[in-house]
Amino acid sequence: MLKKTLLRRQHIPANPERSPQGRRVAITGTRGYPSYYGGFETLVRRLVPYLLDRGWQVTVYGRERVAHEDPSRDERAELIETAGLDWKSLSTLSFGMTSAIDAAVDRSDVALVMNVANGFWLPLLDRRQVPTVVNVDGIEWERAKWGPVAQRVFRAGARVTANHATTLVYDAQAIRQRWMDRYGRDGIVIPYGGEVHSALPVPLGLTSRAYVLLVARFVPENTVREFFDAVPKLAEVAPVVIVGSGGYGGELDARAEELARIRGVQWLGHVSDDRLLFSLWEHCGAYFHGHSVGGTNPALVQAMACGAPVVARDTVYNREVLGEVGVFTQPSAEAIADEVLSLLASPGRQDRLARLARERAQARYNWDDVCSAYESALADAVDRRRGSEP
């Protein structure tokens, strides 16, 4: 147990009076629980209580000090923060390594691992007979935010993942096909879910269906720069609300700060208040979704569940998620502005797209189905490993 003690920076044990006594799952590769950083963290916030309610013992590994007083935290879960280097290029690898070592020593019945960069550490779990269910995320090595070295690292991590993961989870059929073509590994498709909520008031003194919304991490593959180039033209017609940041500062954050000086433009930075974010999606006149790398994007699914009329960059992934309930555009400032302004000028079209988006989200991207699929994948991985033991 010495290795575990040295690796841990913070340990919040589960409430022993309430914690289930069933199969044990370790969740690695996220920033912690509860965390509001991105899609992985949203999934974990929904999956942890679902598994606990069904008798699983759950341990979540994290890389930052989460607010364990957060009322949304389920006290039946064990939380472990391990050591690592909180640098952009090394954080995933370093925290992934220490959490994998700790989970391997602990020998949980199964590990749910997020991100192929953590594939390097799957052999550690494999040697300890811990089966792994790996969410590969998107095609990480195609993200423009990573330099050539980081892209090679992600490719190498993907190869190790393909060789050592017990089960691969893809969040879209298009991602599944890419992995089958490249690595010959099939898996299961489990998308992200969207939270259905009751009607919320119009936020920030805005007018319903009369403003433009962007929600995105400020990285090139999210078409943020092109949208920013369109903002001055859009702001002449309607208010523009920008949600997001680069996380580490930089050119696009500076550009957002500059745009916020234009009358009618608001930059909110990163928003962790779900109620505010959901209300922004619910009442926007056009939500621009520029993500180009990845499968089922969590923000897009949640926007659909909120009834946002969507203008999306035309990609195979966005078309798979939206089907016929979105407007598609090329990634240029002129094309984005034209499609967004056209949608703003058509209230009937806005209402139709909003209704259809909600219906599609409820039918295809609901959290109960998502969490049930993950539980089945975890249970199957445990049964397969136990069935292979002599």
mmCIF file of N, CA, C and O in Angstrom, residues 266-347:
data_model
loop_
_atom_site.group_PDB
_atom_site.id
_atom_site.type_symbol
_atom_site.label_atom_id
_atom_site.label_comp_id
_atom_site.label_asym_id
_atom_site.label_seq_id
_atom_site.Cartn_x
_atom_site.Cartn_y
_atom_site.Cartn_z
ATOM 1 N N GLN A 266 -21.263 39.893 -25.627
ATOM 2 C CA GLN A 266 -20.893 39.504 -24.266
ATOM 3 C C GLN A 266 -19.999 38.269 -24.313
ATOM 4 O O GLN A 266 -20.325 37.294 -24.994
ATOM 5 N N TRP A 267 -18.881 38.326 -23.600
ATOM 6 C CA TRP A 267 -18.025 37.140 -23.432
ATOM 7 C C TRP A 267 -18.105 36.727 -21.970
ATOM 8 O O TRP A 267 -17.695 37.467 -21.083
ATOM 9 N N LEU A 268 -18.642 35.537 -21.717
ATOM 10 C CA LEU A 268 -18.868 35.065 -20.354
ATOM 11 C C LEU A 268 -17.743 34.201 -19.826
ATOM 12 O O LEU A 268 -17.755 33.831 -18.644
ATOM 13 N N GLY A 269 -16.773 33.840 -20.686
ATOM 14 C CA GLY A 269 -15.735 32.916 -20.255
ATOM 15 C C GLY A 269 -16.312 31.523 -20.047
ATOM 16 O O GLY A 269 -17.355 31.167 -20.606
ATOM 17 N N HIS A 270 -15.630 30.711 -19.249
ATOM 18 C CA HIS A 270 -16.128 29.371 -18.957
ATOM 19 C C HIS A 270 -17.305 29.462 -17.989
ATOM 20 O O HIS A 270 -17.232 30.148 -16.967
ATOM 21 N N VAL A 271 -18.396 28.780 -18.305
ATOM 22 C CA VAL A 271 -19.604 28.795 -17.473
ATOM 23 C C VAL A 271 -19.819 27.402 -16.893
ATOM 24 O O VAL A 271 -20.006 26.433 -17.635
ATOM 25 N N SER A 272 -19.770 27.294 -15.573
ATOM 26 C CA SER A 272 -20.021 26.005 -14.915
ATOM 27 C C SER A 272 -21.427 25.917 -14.340
ATOM 28 O O SER A 272 -21.815 24.867 -13.816
ATOM 29 N N ASP A 273 -22.175 27.006 -14.437
ATOM 30 C CA ASP A 273 -23.563 27.038 -13.960
ATOM 31 C C ASP A 273 -24.462 26.441 -15.046
ATOM 32 O O ASP A 273 -24.773 27.097 -16.047
ATOM 33 N N ASP A 274 -24.876 25.189 -14.845
ATOM 34 C CA ASP A 274 -25.695 24.519 -15.856
ATOM 35 C C ASP A 274 -26.999 25.262 -16.121
ATOM 36 O O ASP A 274 -27.467 25.322 -17.266
ATOM 37 N N ARG A 275 -27.589 25.818 -15.089
ATOM 38 C CA ARG A 275 -28.876 26.499 -15.276
ATOM 39 C C ARG A 275 -28.724 27.681 -16.234
ATOM 40 O O ARG A 275 -29.555 27.873 -17.129
ATOM 41 N N LEU A 276 -27.653 28.466 -16.074
ATOM 42 C CA LEU A 276 -27.406 29.584 -16.975
ATOM 43 C C LEU A 276 -27.124 29.086 -18.384
ATOM 44 O O LEU A 276 -27.679 29.604 -19.366
ATOM 45 N N LEU A 277 -26.285 28.064 -18.493
ATOM 46 C CA LEU A 277 -25.929 27.553 -19.812
ATOM 47 C C LEU A 277 -27.148 26.981 -20.530
ATOM 48 O O LEU A 277 -27.371 27.249 -21.722
ATOM 49 N N PHE A 278 -27.951 26.216 -19.821
ATOM 50 C CA PHE A 278 -29.143 25.634 -20.436
ATOM 51 C C PHE A 278 -30.119 26.715 -20.884
ATOM 52 O O PHE A 278 -30.755 26.596 -21.939
ATOM 53 N N SER A 279 -30.273 27.756 -20.086
ATOM 54 C CA SER A 279 -31.189 28.826 -20.468
ATOM 55 C C SER A 279 -30.673 29.577 -21.695
ATOM 56 O O SER A 279 -31.466 30.006 -22.545
ATOM 57 N N LEU A 280 -29.349 29.729 -21.810
ATOM 58 C CA LEU A 280 -28.780 30.367 -23.005
ATOM 59 C C LEU A 280 -29.090 29.554 -24.247
ATOM 60 O O LEU A 280 -29.464 30.098 -25.298
ATOM 61 N N TRP A 281 -28.936 28.234 -24.163
ATOM 62 C CA TRP A 281 -29.265 27.377 -25.306
ATOM 63 C C TRP A 281 -30.770 27.419 -25.606
ATOM 64 O O TRP A 281 -31.180 27.502 -26.760
ATOM 65 N N GLU A 282 -31.585 27.359 -24.565
ATOM 66 C CA GLU A 282 -33.036 27.272 -24.757
ATOM 67 C C GLU A 282 -33.591 28.482 -25.501
ATOM 68 O O GLU A 282 -34.490 28.346 -26.339
ATOM 69 N N HIS A 283 -33.055 29.657 -25.226
ATOM 70 C CA HIS A 283 -33.666 30.881 -25.750
ATOM 71 C C HIS A 283 -32.898 31.518 -26.898
ATOM 72 O O HIS A 283 -33.345 32.545 -27.435
ATOM 73 N N CYS A 284 -31.779 30.943 -27.322
ATOM 74 C CA CYS A 284 -31.015 31.579 -28.396
ATOM 75 C C CYS A 284 -31.781 31.511 -29.718
ATOM 76 O O CYS A 284 -32.617 30.623 -29.934
ATOM 77 N N GLY A 285 -31.469 32.454 -30.584
ATOM 78 C CA GLY A 285 -32.058 32.422 -31.923
ATOM 79 C C GLY A 285 -31.272 31.540 -32.864
ATOM 80 O O GLY A 285 -31.824 30.961 -33.805
ATOM 81 N N ALA A 286 -29.960 31.412 -32.611
ATOM 82 C CA ALA A 286 -29.099 30.531 -33.395
ATOM 83 C C ALA A 286 -27.887 30.178 -32.555
ATOM 84 O O ALA A 286 -27.205 31.069 -32.031
ATOM 85 N N TYR A 287 -27.642 28.892 -32.414
ATOM 86 C CA TYR A 287 -26.450 28.405 -31.715
ATOM 87 C C TYR A 287 -25.469 27.901 -32.764
ATOM 88 O O TYR A 287 -25.781 26.987 -33.529
ATOM 89 N N PHE A 288 -24.282 28.511 -32.811
ATOM 90 C CA PHE A 288 -23.271 28.054 -33.766
ATOM 91 C C PHE A 288 -22.403 26.989 -33.118
ATOM 92 O O PHE A 288 -21.793 27.213 -32.071
ATOM 93 N N HIS A 289 -22.348 25.826 -33.782
ATOM 94 C CA HIS A 289 -21.548 24.703 -33.289
ATOM 95 C C HIS A 289 -20.477 24.400 -34.335
ATOM 96 O O HIS A 289 -20.776 23.845 -35.404
ATOM 97 N N GLY A 290 -19.228 24.761 -34.023
ATOM 98 C CA GLY A 290 -18.168 24.651 -35.013
ATOM 99 C C GLY A 290 -17.223 23.493 -34.822
ATOM 100 O O GLY A 290 -16.190 23.409 -35.503
ATOM 101 N N HIS A 291 -17.526 22.556 -33.923
ATOM 102 C CA HIS A 291 -16.617 21.451 -33.648
ATOM 103 C C HIS A 291 -16.441 20.588 -34.895
ATOM 104 O O HIS A 291 -17.420 20.184 -35.525
ATOM 105 N N SER A 292 -15.185 20.284 -35.227
ATOM 106 C CA SER A 292 -14.914 19.547 -36.459
ATOM 107 C C SER A 292 -14.213 18.225 -36.237
ATOM 108 O O SER A 292 -14.147 17.396 -37.145
ATOM 109 N N VAL A 293 -13.649 18.004 -35.057
ATOM 110 C CA VAL A 293 -12.924 16.762 -34.758
ATOM 111 C C VAL A 293 -13.582 16.114 -33.555
ATOM 112 O O VAL A 293 -13.699 16.734 -32.503
ATOM 113 N N GLY A 294 -14.009 14.893 -33.704
ATOM 114 C CA GLY A 294 -14.677 14.214 -32.605
ATOM 115 C C GLY A 294 -15.966 13.597 -33.102
ATOM 116 O O GLY A 294 -16.358 13.769 -34.253
ATOM 117 N N GLY A 295 -16.623 12.884 -32.232
ATOM 118 C CA GLY A 295 -17.833 12.192 -32.633
ATOM 119 C C GLY A 295 -19.069 12.921 -32.145
ATOM 120 O O GLY A 295 -19.375 14.020 -32.578
ATOM 121 N N THR A 296 -19.788 12.300 -31.212
ATOM 122 C CA THR A 296 -20.970 12.914 -30.641
ATOM 123 C C THR A 296 -20.520 13.945 -29.621
ATOM 124 O O THR A 296 -20.053 13.590 -28.538
ATOM 125 N N ASN A 297 -20.647 15.205 -29.940
ATOM 126 C CA ASN A 297 -20.167 16.250 -29.050
ATOM 127 C C ASN A 297 -21.172 16.503 -27.925
ATOM 128 O O ASN A 297 -22.348 16.733 -28.187
ATOM 129 N N PRO A 298 -20.734 16.470 -26.662
ATOM 130 C CA PRO A 298 -21.661 16.647 -25.541
ATOM 131 C C PRO A 298 -22.391 17.983 -25.565
ATOM 132 O O PRO A 298 -23.572 18.053 -25.219
ATOM 133 N N ALA A 299 -21.694 19.047 -25.953
ATOM 134 C CA ALA A 299 -22.346 20.356 -25.986
ATOM 135 C C ALA A 299 -23.453 20.393 -27.025
ATOM 136 O O ALA A 299 -24.521 20.974 -26.796
ATOM 137 N N LEU A 300 -23.219 19.766 -28.171
ATOM 138 C CA LEU A 300 -24.235 19.750 -29.212
ATOM 139 C C LEU A 300 -25.469 18.972 -28.757
ATOM 140 O O LEU A 300 -26.607 19.405 -28.973
ATOM 141 N N VAL A 301 -25.249 17.830 -28.133
ATOM 142 C CA VAL A 301 -26.377 17.026 -27.652
ATOM 143 C C VAL A 301 -27.177 17.795 -26.610
ATOM 144 O O VAL A 301 -28.418 17.794 -26.622
ATOM 145 N N GLN A 302 -26.482 18.490 -25.694
ATOM 146 C CA GLN A 302 -27.198 19.249 -24.679
ATOM 147 C C GLN A 302 -27.936 20.433 -25.290
ATOM 148 O O GLN A 302 -29.051 20.767 -24.873
ATOM 149 N N ALA A 303 -27.332 21.075 -26.275
ATOM 150 C CA ALA A 303 -28.021 22.166 -26.967
ATOM 151 C C ALA A 303 -29.307 21.669 -27.612
ATOM 152 O O ALA A 303 -30.350 22.345 -27.560
ATOM 153 N N MET A 304 -29.247 20.485 -28.220
ATOM 154 C CA MET A 304 -30.450 19.905 -28.817
ATOM 155 C C MET A 304 -31.507 19.628 -27.766
ATOM 156 O O MET A 304 -32.701 19.914 -27.967
ATOM 157 N N ALA A 305 -31.096 19.068 -26.620
ATOM 158 C CA ALA A 305 -32.056 18.769 -25.555
ATOM 159 C C ALA A 305 -32.705 20.035 -25.025
ATOM 160 O O ALA A 305 -33.851 20.009 -24.568
ATOM 161 N N CYS A 306 -31.993 21.152 -25.102
ATOM 162 C CA CYS A 306 -32.539 22.434 -24.650
ATOM 163 C C CYS A 306 -33.405 23.110 -25.715
ATOM 164 O O CYS A 306 -34.055 24.130 -25.430
ATOM 165 N N GLY A 307 -33.388 22.584 -26.930
ATOM 166 C CA GLY A 307 -34.188 23.176 -27.990
ATOM 167 C C GLY A 307 -33.530 24.343 -28.674
ATOM 168 O O GLY A 307 -34.213 25.291 -29.087
ATOM 169 N N ALA A 308 -32.216 24.290 -28.830
ATOM 170 C CA ALA A 308 -31.515 25.373 -29.526
ATOM 171 C C ALA A 308 -31.595 25.164 -31.031
ATOM 172 O O ALA A 308 -31.320 24.066 -31.521
ATOM 173 N N PRO A 309 -31.948 26.184 -31.818
ATOM 174 C CA PRO A 309 -31.832 26.093 -33.271
ATOM 175 C C PRO A 309 -30.337 26.122 -33.627
ATOM 176 O O PRO A 309 -29.631 27.076 -33.283
ATOM 177 N N VAL A 310 -29.860 25.095 -34.314
ATOM 178 C CA VAL A 310 -28.420 24.895 -34.477
ATOM 179 C C VAL A 310 -27.966 25.201 -35.898
ATOM 180 O O VAL A 310 -28.550 24.714 -36.876
ATOM 181 N N VAL A 311 -26.895 25.995 -35.995
ATOM 182 C CA VAL A 311 -26.130 26.143 -37.228
ATOM 183 C C VAL A 311 -24.790 25.483 -36.963
ATOM 184 O O VAL A 311 -24.033 25.927 -36.097
ATOM 185 N N ALA A 312 -24.482 24.393 -37.664
ATOM 186 C CA ALA A 312 -23.297 23.596 -37.371
ATOM 187 C C ALA A 312 -22.348 23.556 -38.558
ATOM 188 O O ALA A 312 -22.778 23.588 -39.719
ATOM 189 N N ARG A 313 -21.067 23.480 -38.248
ATOM 190 C CA ARG A 313 -20.084 23.242 -39.288
ATOM 191 C C ARG A 313 -20.392 21.906 -39.945
ATOM 192 O O ARG A 313 -20.700 20.917 -39.279
ATOM 193 N N ASP A 314 -20.289 21.854 -41.254
ATOM 194 C CA ASP A 314 -20.676 20.664 -42.004
ATOM 195 C C ASP A 314 -19.587 19.602 -41.911
ATOM 196 O O ASP A 314 -18.571 19.656 -42.602
ATOM 197 N N THR A 315 -19.780 18.638 -41.003
ATOM 198 C CA THR A 315 -18.868 17.512 -40.845
ATOM 199 C C THR A 315 -19.680 16.229 -40.756
ATOM 200 O O THR A 315 -20.878 16.257 -40.453
ATOM 201 N N VAL A 316 -19.034 15.097 -40.994
ATOM 202 C CA VAL A 316 -19.726 13.821 -40.906
ATOM 203 C C VAL A 316 -20.239 13.587 -39.487
ATOM 204 O O VAL A 316 -21.309 12.993 -39.283
ATOM 205 N N TYR A 317 -19.508 14.071 -38.488
ATOM 206 C CA TYR A 317 -19.912 13.871 -37.094
ATOM 207 C C TYR A 317 -21.150 14.697 -36.755
ATOM 208 O O TYR A 317 -22.097 14.182 -36.143
ATOM 209 N N ASN A 318 -21.150 15.965 -37.127
ATOM 210 C CA ASN A 318 -22.307 16.815 -36.827
ATOM 211 C C ASN A 318 -23.546 16.361 -37.584
ATOM 212 O O ASN A 318 -24.669 16.451 -37.072
ATOM 213 N N ARG A 319 -23.364 15.862 -38.803
ATOM 214 C CA ARG A 319 -24.518 15.353 -39.552
ATOM 215 C C ARG A 319 -25.066 14.079 -38.909
ATOM 216 O O ARG A 319 -26.286 13.854 -38.912
ATOM 217 N N GLU A 320 -24.190 13.244 -38.359
ATOM 218 C CA GLU A 320 -24.659 12.028 -37.690
ATOM 219 C C GLU A 320 -25.520 12.380 -36.480
ATOM 220 O O GLU A 320 -26.555 11.746 -36.237
ATOM 221 N N VAL A 321 -25.115 13.378 -35.719
ATOM 222 C CA VAL A 321 -25.838 13.749 -34.509
ATOM 223 C C VAL A 321 -27.124 14.505 -34.844
ATOM 224 O O VAL A 321 -28.196 14.206 -34.317
ATOM 225 N N LEU A 322 -27.037 15.480 -35.728
ATOM 226 C CA LEU A 322 -28.175 16.352 -36.003
ATOM 227 C C LEU A 322 -29.185 15.764 -36.978
ATOM 228 O O LEU A 322 -30.380 16.055 -36.896
ATOM 229 N N GLY A 323 -28.717 14.956 -37.919
ATOM 230 C CA GLY A 323 -29.636 14.474 -38.937
ATOM 231 C C GLY A 323 -30.233 15.624 -39.718
ATOM 232 O O GLY A 323 -29.510 16.455 -40.274
ATOM 233 N N GLU A 324 -31.555 15.703 -39.733
ATOM 234 C CA GLU A 324 -32.255 16.748 -40.479
ATOM 235 C C GLU A 324 -32.690 17.919 -39.613
ATOM 236 O O GLU A 324 -33.481 18.754 -40.065
ATOM 237 N N VAL A 325 -32.178 17.998 -38.384
ATOM 238 C CA VAL A 325 -32.706 19.023 -37.478
ATOM 239 C C VAL A 325 -31.718 20.177 -37.278
ATOM 240 O O VAL A 325 -31.857 20.947 -36.325
ATOM 241 N N GLY A 326 -30.756 20.321 -38.179
ATOM 242 C CA GLY A 326 -29.806 21.422 -38.067
ATOM 243 C C GLY A 326 -29.576 22.090 -39.406
ATOM 244 O O GLY A 326 -29.973 21.585 -40.463
ATOM 245 N N VAL A 327 -28.924 23.235 -39.359
ATOM 246 C CA VAL A 327 -28.481 23.960 -40.551
ATOM 247 C C VAL A 327 -26.973 23.786 -40.636
ATOM 248 O O VAL A 327 -26.274 23.950 -39.631
ATOM 249 N N PHE A 328 -26.454 23.465 -41.809
ATOM 250 C CA PHE A 328 -25.034 23.191 -41.954
ATOM 251 C C PHE A 328 -24.368 24.275 -42.789
ATOM 252 O O PHE A 328 -24.955 24.799 -43.740
ATOM 253 N N THR A 329 -23.120 24.585 -42.417
ATOM 254 C CA THR A 329 -22.411 25.672 -43.071
ATOM 255 C C THR A 329 -20.942 25.324 -43.263
ATOM 256 O O THR A 329 -20.390 24.481 -42.545
ATOM 257 N N GLN A 330 -20.324 25.972 -44.213
ATOM 258 C CA GLN A 330 -18.891 25.838 -44.425
ATOM 259 C C GLN A 330 -18.147 26.703 -43.411
ATOM 260 O O GLN A 330 -18.685 27.687 -42.904
ATOM 261 N N PRO A 331 -16.887 26.365 -43.102
ATOM 262 C CA PRO A 331 -16.156 27.068 -42.045
ATOM 263 C C PRO A 331 -15.488 28.359 -42.507
ATOM 264 O O PRO A 331 -14.268 28.505 -42.451
ATOM 265 N N SER A 332 -16.289 29.307 -42.953
ATOM 266 C CA SER A 332 -15.772 30.621 -43.295
ATOM 267 C C SER A 332 -16.644 31.660 -42.623
ATOM 268 O O SER A 332 -17.842 31.425 -42.375
ATOM 269 N N ALA A 333 -16.053 32.817 -42.308
ATOM 270 C CA ALA A 333 -16.814 33.869 -41.621
ATOM 271 C C ALA A 333 -18.039 34.282 -42.420
ATOM 272 O O ALA A 333 -19.131 34.489 -41.869
ATOM 273 N N GLU A 334 -17.889 34.401 -43.734
ATOM 274 C CA GLU A 334 -18.997 34.827 -44.579
ATOM 275 C C GLU A 334 -20.139 33.812 -44.565
ATOM 276 O O GLU A 334 -21.314 34.176 -44.415
ATOM 277 N N ALA A 335 -19.789 32.520 -44.715
ATOM 278 C CA ALA A 335 -20.819 31.484 -44.732
ATOM 279 C C ALA A 335 -21.513 31.378 -43.380
ATOM 280 O O ALA A 335 -22.744 31.218 -43.307
ATOM 281 N N ILE A 336 -20.746 31.459 -42.304
ATOM 282 C CA ILE A 336 -21.335 31.395 -40.963
ATOM 283 C C ILE A 336 -22.312 32.542 -40.751
ATOM 284 O O ILE A 336 -23.449 32.341 -40.297
ATOM 285 N N ALA A 337 -21.886 33.741 -41.072
ATOM 286 C CA ALA A 337 -22.757 34.909 -40.892
ATOM 287 C C ALA A 337 -24.031 34.780 -41.717
ATOM 288 O O ALA A 337 -25.141 35.087 -41.230
ATOM 289 N N ASP A 338 -23.906 34.330 -42.964
ATOM 290 C CA ASP A 338 -25.080 34.214 -43.831
ATOM 291 C C ASP A 338 -26.100 33.232 -43.262
ATOM 292 O O ASP A 338 -27.313 33.524 -43.220
ATOM 293 N N GLU A 339 -25.643 32.050 -42.826
ATOM 294 C CA GLU A 339 -26.577 31.040 -42.324
ATOM 295 C C GLU A 339 -27.198 31.462 -40.991
ATOM 296 O O GLU A 339 -28.386 31.246 -40.751
ATOM 297 N N VAL A 340 -26.400 32.059 -40.116
ATOM 298 C CA VAL A 340 -26.916 32.488 -38.817
ATOM 299 C C VAL A 340 -27.952 33.594 -38.994
ATOM 300 O O VAL A 340 -29.041 33.551 -38.400
ATOM 301 N N LEU A 341 -27.659 34.578 -39.822
ATOM 302 C CA LEU A 341 -28.597 35.683 -40.028
ATOM 303 C C LEU A 341 -29.870 35.215 -40.725
ATOM 304 O O LEU A 341 -30.969 35.709 -40.436
ATOM 305 N N SER A 342 -29.723 34.247 -41.630
ATOM 306 C CA SER A 342 -30.904 33.691 -42.288
ATOM 307 C C SER A 342 -31.821 33.015 -41.280
ATOM 308 O O SER A 342 -33.050 33.158 -41.338
ATOM 309 N N LEU A 343 -31.233 32.279 -40.342
ATOM 310 C CA LEU A 343 -32.037 31.607 -39.319
ATOM 311 C C LEU A 343 -32.681 32.618 -38.375
ATOM 312 O O LEU A 343 -33.857 32.469 -37.989
ATOM 313 N N LEU A 344 -31.951 33.649 -38.000
ATOM 314 C CA LEU A 344 -32.510 34.673 -37.122
ATOM 315 C C LEU A 344 -33.717 35.367 -37.749
ATOM 316 O O LEU A 344 -34.635 35.803 -37.045
ATOM 317 N N ALA A 345 -33.728 35.448 -39.066
ATOM 318 C CA ALA A 345 -34.813 36.148 -39.773
ATOM 319 C C ALA A 345 -36.036 35.270 -39.992
ATOM 320 O O ALA A 345 -37.020 35.738 -40.582
ATOM 321 N N SER A 346 -36.014 34.018 -39.495
ATOM 322 C CA SER A 346 -37.119 33.101 -39.751
ATOM 323 C C SER A 346 -37.610 32.461 -38.452
ATOM 324 O O SER A 346 -37.193 31.356 -38.099
ATOM 325 N N PRO A 347 -38.502 33.136 -37.711
ATOM 326 C CA PRO A 347 -39.003 32.585 -36.445
ATOM 327 C C PRO A 347 -39.658 31.217 -36.598
ATOM 328 O O PRO A 347 -39.501 30.352 -35.727
#
